PDB file of C-alpha atoms in Angstrom:
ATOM      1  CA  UNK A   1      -1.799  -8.547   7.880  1.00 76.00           C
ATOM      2  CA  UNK A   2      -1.560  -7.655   4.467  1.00 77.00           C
ATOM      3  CA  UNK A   3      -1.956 -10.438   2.773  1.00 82.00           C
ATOM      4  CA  UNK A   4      -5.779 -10.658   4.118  1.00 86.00           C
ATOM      5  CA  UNK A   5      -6.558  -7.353   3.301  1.00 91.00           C
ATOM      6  CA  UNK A   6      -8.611  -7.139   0.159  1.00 91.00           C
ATOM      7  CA  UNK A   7      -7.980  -4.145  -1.542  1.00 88.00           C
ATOM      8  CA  UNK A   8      -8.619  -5.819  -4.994  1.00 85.00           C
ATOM      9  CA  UNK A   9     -11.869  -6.462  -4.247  1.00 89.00           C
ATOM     10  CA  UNK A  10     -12.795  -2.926  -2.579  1.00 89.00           C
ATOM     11  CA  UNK A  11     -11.487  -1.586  -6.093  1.00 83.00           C
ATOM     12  CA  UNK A  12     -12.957  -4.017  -7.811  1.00 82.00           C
ATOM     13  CA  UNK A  13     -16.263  -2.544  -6.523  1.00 86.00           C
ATOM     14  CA  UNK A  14     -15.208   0.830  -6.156  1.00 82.00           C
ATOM     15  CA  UNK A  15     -15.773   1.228  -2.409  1.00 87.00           C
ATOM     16  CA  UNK A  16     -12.398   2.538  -1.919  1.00 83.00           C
ATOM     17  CA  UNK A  17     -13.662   4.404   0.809  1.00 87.00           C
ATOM     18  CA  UNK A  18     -13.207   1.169   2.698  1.00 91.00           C
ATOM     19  CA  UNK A  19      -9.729   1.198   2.652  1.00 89.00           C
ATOM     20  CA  UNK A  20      -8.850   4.472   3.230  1.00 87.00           C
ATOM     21  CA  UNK A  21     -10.803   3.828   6.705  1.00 92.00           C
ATOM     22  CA  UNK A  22      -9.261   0.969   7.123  1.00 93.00           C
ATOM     23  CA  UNK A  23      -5.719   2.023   6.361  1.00 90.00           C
ATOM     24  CA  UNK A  24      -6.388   5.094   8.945  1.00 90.00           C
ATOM     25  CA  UNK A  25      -7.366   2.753  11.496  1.00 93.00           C
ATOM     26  CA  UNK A  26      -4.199   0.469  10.725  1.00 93.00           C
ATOM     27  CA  UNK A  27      -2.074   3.171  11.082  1.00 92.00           C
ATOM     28  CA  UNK A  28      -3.834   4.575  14.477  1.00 93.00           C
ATOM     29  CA  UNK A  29      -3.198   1.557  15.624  1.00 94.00           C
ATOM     30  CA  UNK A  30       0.153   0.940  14.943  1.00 92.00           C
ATOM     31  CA  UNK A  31       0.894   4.537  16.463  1.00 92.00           C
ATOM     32  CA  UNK A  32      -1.253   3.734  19.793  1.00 94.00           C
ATOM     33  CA  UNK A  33       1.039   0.344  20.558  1.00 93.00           C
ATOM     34  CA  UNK A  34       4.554   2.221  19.702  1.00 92.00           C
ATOM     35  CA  UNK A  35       3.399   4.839  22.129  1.00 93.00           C
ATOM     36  CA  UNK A  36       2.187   2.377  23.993  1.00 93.00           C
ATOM     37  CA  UNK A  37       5.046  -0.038  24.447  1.00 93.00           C
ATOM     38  CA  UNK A  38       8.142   1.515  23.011  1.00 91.00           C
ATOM     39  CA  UNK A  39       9.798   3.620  25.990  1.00 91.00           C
ATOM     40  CA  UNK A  40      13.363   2.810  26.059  1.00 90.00           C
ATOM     41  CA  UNK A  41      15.661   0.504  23.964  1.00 89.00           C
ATOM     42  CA  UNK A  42      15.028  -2.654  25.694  1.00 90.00           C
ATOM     43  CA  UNK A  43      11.660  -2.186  23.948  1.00 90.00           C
ATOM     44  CA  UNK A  44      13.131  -3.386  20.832  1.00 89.00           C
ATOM     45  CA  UNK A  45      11.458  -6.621  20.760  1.00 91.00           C
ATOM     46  CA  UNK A  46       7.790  -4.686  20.511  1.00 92.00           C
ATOM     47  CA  UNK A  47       8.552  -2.818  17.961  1.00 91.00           C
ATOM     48  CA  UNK A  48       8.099  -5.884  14.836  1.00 92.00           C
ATOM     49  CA  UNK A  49       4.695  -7.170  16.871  1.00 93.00           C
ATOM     50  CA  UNK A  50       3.578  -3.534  17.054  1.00 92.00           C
ATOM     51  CA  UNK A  51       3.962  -2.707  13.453  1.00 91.00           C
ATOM     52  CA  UNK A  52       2.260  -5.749  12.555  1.00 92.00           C
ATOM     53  CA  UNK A  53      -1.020  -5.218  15.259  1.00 93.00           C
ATOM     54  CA  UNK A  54      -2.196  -2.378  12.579  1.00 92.00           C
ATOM     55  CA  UNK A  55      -2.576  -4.384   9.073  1.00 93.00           C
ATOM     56  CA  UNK A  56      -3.148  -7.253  10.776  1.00 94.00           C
ATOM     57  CA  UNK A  57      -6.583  -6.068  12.943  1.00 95.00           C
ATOM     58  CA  UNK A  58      -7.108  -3.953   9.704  1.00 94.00           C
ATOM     59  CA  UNK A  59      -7.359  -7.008   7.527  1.00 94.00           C
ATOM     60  CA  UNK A  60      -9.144  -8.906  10.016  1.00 94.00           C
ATOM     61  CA  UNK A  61     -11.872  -5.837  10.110  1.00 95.00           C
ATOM     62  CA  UNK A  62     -11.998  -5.743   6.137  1.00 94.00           C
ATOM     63  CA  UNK A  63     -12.969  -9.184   6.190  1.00 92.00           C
ATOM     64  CA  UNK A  64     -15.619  -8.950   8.174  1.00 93.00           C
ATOM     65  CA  UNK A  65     -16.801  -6.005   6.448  1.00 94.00           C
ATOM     66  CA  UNK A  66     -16.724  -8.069   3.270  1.00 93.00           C
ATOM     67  CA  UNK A  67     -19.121 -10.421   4.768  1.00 93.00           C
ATOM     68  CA  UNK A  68     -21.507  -8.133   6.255  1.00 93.00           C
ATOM     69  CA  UNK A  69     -21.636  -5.120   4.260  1.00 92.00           C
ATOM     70  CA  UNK A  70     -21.805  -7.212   0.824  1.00 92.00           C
ATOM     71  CA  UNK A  71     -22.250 -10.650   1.868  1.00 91.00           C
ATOM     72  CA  UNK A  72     -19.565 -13.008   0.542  1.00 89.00           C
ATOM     73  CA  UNK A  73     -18.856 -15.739   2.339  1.00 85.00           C
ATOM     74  CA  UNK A  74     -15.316 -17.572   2.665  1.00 81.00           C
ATOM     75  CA  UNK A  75     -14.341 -21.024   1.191  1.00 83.00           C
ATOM     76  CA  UNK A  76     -11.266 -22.486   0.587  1.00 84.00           C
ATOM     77  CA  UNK A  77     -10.349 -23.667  -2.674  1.00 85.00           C
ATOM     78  CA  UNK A  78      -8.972 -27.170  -3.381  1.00 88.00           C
ATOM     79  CA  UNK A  79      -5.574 -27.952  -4.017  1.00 90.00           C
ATOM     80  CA  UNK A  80      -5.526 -28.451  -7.611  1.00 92.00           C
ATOM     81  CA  UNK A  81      -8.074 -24.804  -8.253  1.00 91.00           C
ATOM     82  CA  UNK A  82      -5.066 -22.800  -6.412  1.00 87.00           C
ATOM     83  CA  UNK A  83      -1.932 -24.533  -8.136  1.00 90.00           C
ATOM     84  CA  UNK A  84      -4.265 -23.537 -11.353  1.00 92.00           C
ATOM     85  CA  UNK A  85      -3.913 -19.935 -10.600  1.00 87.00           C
ATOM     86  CA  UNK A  86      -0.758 -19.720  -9.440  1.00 86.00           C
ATOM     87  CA  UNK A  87       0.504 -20.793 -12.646  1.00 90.00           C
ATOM     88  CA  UNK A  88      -2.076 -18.538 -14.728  1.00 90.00           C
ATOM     89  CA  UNK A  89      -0.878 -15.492 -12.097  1.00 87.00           C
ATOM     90  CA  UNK A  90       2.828 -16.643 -12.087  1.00 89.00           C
ATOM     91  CA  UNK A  91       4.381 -13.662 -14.173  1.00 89.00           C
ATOM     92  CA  UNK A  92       2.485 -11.031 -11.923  1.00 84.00           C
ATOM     93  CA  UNK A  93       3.636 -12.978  -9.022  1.00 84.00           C
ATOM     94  CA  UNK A  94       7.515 -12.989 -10.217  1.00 88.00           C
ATOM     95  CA  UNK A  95       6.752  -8.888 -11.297  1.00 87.00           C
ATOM     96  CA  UNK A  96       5.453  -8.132  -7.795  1.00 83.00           C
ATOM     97  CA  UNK A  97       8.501 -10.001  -6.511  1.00 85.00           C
ATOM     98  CA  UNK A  98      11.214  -8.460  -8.430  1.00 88.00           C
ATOM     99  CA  UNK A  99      10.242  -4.983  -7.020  1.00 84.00           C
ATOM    100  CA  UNK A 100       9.511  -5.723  -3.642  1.00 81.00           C
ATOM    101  CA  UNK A 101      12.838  -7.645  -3.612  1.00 83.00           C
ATOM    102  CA  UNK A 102      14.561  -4.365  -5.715  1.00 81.00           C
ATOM    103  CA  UNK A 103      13.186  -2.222  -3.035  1.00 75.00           C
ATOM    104  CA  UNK A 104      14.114  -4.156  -0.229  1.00 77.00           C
ATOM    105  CA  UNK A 105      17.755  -5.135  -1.101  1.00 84.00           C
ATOM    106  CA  UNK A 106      18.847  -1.762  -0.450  1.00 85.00           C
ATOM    107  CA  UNK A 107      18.837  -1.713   2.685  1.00 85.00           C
ATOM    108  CA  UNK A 108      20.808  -5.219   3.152  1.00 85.00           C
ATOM    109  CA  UNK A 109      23.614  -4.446   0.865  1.00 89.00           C
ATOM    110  CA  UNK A 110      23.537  -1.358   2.402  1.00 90.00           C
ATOM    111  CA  UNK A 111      23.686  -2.807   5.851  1.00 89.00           C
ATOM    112  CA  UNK A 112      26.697  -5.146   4.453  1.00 91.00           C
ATOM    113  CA  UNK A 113      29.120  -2.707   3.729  1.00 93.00           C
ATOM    114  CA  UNK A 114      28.412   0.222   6.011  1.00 92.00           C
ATOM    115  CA  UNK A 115      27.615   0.680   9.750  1.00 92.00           C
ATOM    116  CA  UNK A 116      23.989   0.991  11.023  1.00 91.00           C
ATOM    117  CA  UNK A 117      23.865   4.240  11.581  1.00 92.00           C
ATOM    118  CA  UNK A 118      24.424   4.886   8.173  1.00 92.00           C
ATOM    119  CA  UNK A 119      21.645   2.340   7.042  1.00 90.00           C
ATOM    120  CA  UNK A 120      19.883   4.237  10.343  1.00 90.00           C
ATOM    121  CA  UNK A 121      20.286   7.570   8.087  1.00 90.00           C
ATOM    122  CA  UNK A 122      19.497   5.965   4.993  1.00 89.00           C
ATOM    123  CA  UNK A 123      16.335   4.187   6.512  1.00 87.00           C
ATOM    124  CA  UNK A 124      14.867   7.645   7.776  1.00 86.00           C
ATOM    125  CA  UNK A 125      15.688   9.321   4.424  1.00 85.00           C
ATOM    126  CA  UNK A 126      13.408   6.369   3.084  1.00 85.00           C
ATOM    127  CA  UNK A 127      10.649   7.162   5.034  1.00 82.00           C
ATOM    128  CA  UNK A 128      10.257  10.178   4.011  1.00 79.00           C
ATOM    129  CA  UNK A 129      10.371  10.122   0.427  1.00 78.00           C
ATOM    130  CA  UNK A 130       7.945   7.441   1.127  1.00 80.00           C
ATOM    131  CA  UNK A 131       5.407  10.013   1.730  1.00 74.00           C
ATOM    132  CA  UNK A 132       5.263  11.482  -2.091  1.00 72.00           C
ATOM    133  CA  UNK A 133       5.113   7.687  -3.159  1.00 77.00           C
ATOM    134  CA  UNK A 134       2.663   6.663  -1.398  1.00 78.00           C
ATOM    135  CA  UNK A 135       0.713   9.776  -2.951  1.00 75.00           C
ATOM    136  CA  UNK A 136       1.202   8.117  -6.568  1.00 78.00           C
ATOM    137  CA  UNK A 137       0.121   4.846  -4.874  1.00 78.00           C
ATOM    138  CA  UNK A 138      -3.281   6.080  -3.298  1.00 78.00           C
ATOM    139  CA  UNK A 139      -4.262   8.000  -6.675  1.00 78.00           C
ATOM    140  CA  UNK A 140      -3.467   4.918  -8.913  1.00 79.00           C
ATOM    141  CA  UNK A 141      -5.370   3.026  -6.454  1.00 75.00           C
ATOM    142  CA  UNK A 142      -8.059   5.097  -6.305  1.00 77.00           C
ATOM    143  CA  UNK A 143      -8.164   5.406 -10.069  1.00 80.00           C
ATOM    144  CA  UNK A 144      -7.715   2.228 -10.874  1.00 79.00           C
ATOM    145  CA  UNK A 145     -11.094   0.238 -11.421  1.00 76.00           C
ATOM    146  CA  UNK A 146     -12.474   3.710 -13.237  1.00 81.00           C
ATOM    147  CA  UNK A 147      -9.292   3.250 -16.170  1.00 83.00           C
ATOM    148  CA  UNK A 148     -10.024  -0.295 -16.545  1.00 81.00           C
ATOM    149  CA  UNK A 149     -13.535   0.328 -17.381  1.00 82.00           C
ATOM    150  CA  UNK A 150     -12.920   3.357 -19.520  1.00 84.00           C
ATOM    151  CA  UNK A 151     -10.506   1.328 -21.350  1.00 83.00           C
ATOM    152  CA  UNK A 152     -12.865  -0.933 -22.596  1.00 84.00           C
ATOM    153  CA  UNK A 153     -14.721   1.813 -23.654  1.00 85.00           C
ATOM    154  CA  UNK A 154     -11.898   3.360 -26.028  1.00 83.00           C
ATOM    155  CA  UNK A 155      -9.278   5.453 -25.919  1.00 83.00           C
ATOM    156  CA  UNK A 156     -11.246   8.854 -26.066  1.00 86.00           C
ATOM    157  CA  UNK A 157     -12.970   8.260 -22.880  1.00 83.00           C
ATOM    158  CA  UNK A 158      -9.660   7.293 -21.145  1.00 84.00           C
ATOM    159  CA  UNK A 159      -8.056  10.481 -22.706  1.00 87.00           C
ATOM    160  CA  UNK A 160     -10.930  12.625 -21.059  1.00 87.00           C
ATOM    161  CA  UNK A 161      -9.791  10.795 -17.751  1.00 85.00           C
ATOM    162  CA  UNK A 162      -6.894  11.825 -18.139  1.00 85.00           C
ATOM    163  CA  UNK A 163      -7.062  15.546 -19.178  1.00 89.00           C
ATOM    164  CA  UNK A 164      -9.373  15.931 -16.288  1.00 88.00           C
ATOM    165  CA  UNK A 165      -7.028  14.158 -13.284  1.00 86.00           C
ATOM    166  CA  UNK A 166      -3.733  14.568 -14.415  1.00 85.00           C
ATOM    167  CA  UNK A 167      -2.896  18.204 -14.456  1.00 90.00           C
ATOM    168  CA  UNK A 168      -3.891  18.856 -10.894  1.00 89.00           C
ATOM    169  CA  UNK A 169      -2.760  16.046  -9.753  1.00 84.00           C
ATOM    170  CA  UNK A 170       0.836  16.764 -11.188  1.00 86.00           C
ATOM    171  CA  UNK A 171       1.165  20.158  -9.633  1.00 90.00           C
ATOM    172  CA  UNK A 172       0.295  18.489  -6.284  1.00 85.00           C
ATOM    173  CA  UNK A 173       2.794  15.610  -6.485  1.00 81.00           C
ATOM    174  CA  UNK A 174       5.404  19.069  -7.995  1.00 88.00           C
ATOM    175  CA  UNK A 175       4.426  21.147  -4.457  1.00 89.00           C
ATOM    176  CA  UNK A 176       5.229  18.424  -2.790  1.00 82.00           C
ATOM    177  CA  UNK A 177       8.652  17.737  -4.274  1.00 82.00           C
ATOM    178  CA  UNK A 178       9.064  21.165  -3.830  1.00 88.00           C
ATOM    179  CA  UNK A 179       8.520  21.044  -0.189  1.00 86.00           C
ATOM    180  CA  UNK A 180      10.438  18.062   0.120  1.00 79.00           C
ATOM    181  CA  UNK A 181      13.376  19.855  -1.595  1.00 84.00           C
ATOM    182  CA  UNK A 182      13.218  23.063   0.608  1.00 86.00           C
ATOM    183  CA  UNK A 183      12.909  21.627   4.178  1.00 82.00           C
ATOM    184  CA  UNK A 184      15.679  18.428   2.750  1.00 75.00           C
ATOM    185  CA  UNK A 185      18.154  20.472   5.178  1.00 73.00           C
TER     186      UNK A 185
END
């Protein structure tokens, strides 16, 4: 579900309000089928299909708000156009796989030489330190298209930028460590 959402392009245009609906929604949804269909632990098997129903109707719903709301239409690209930029994007591609793989391989190794209620602790932990994270990764997102085009302007406009967003938002992501820290019991 992911994959089809297209948060570049929302940024791109600066109607990040888009996805923060859209996220919402994803979530919502993904909260409405676990309470939904996870009662017991022979629910097991939901539990992949319902985290998945959330992105995946939230990508689906981004697309078509991409075609109404500024009216792009779809086409694929031939063979030869998308083995073009997958060689010009190939270093991003290998960077965006190196961390996802870094973050991910935790778990497994974890999983290899330990029992799974240990990865079971260590997965819960996870989650919620994810919540500061994903903090840094809505503000960066949300920031994003507005430092690109104040870096082409120079380096004083970007330093303005900065001056201006990154105090308060550095005492907010400090609360929240704070927080984290006093209720870690």
């Amino acid at each position: 579900g992911q994959l089809l959402f297209p948060v570049w392009l929302f940024q791109g245009l600066e109607k990040m309000h888009y996805i923060t609906i859209l996220n919402f929604a994803s979530k919502v949804i993904t909260l409405v089928c676990v309470i939904s269909f996870i009662n017991d632990e022979s629910d097991y098997l939901y539990i992949l299909p319902c985290y998945a129903s959330g992105p995946l109707i939230a990508s689906v719903a981004a697309l078509f708000v991409v075609r109404k709301a500024f009216h792009l239409n779809f086409e694929l690209s031939g063979f030869a156009k998308i083995r073009t930029k997958l060689a010009e994007g190939f270093s991003l591609f290998v960077s965006n796989v190196s961390v996802t793989l870094y973050s991910s391989a935790t778990l497994i190794i974890l999983g290899a030489f330990s029992s799974d209620l240990v990865v079971g602790y260590y997965s819960a932990a996870e989650k919620i330190m994810l919540v500061p994270r994903q903090l840094l990764g809505v503000f960066s997102q949300a920031i994003y298209s507005k430092v690109c085009l104040l870096a082409d302007q120079g380096y004083h406009s970007l330093e303005k930028l900065w001056n201006k967003l990154i105090p308060p938002f550095l005492i907010l992501v400090f609360l929240i460590c704070l927080l984290t820290l006093f209720f870690s019991n």
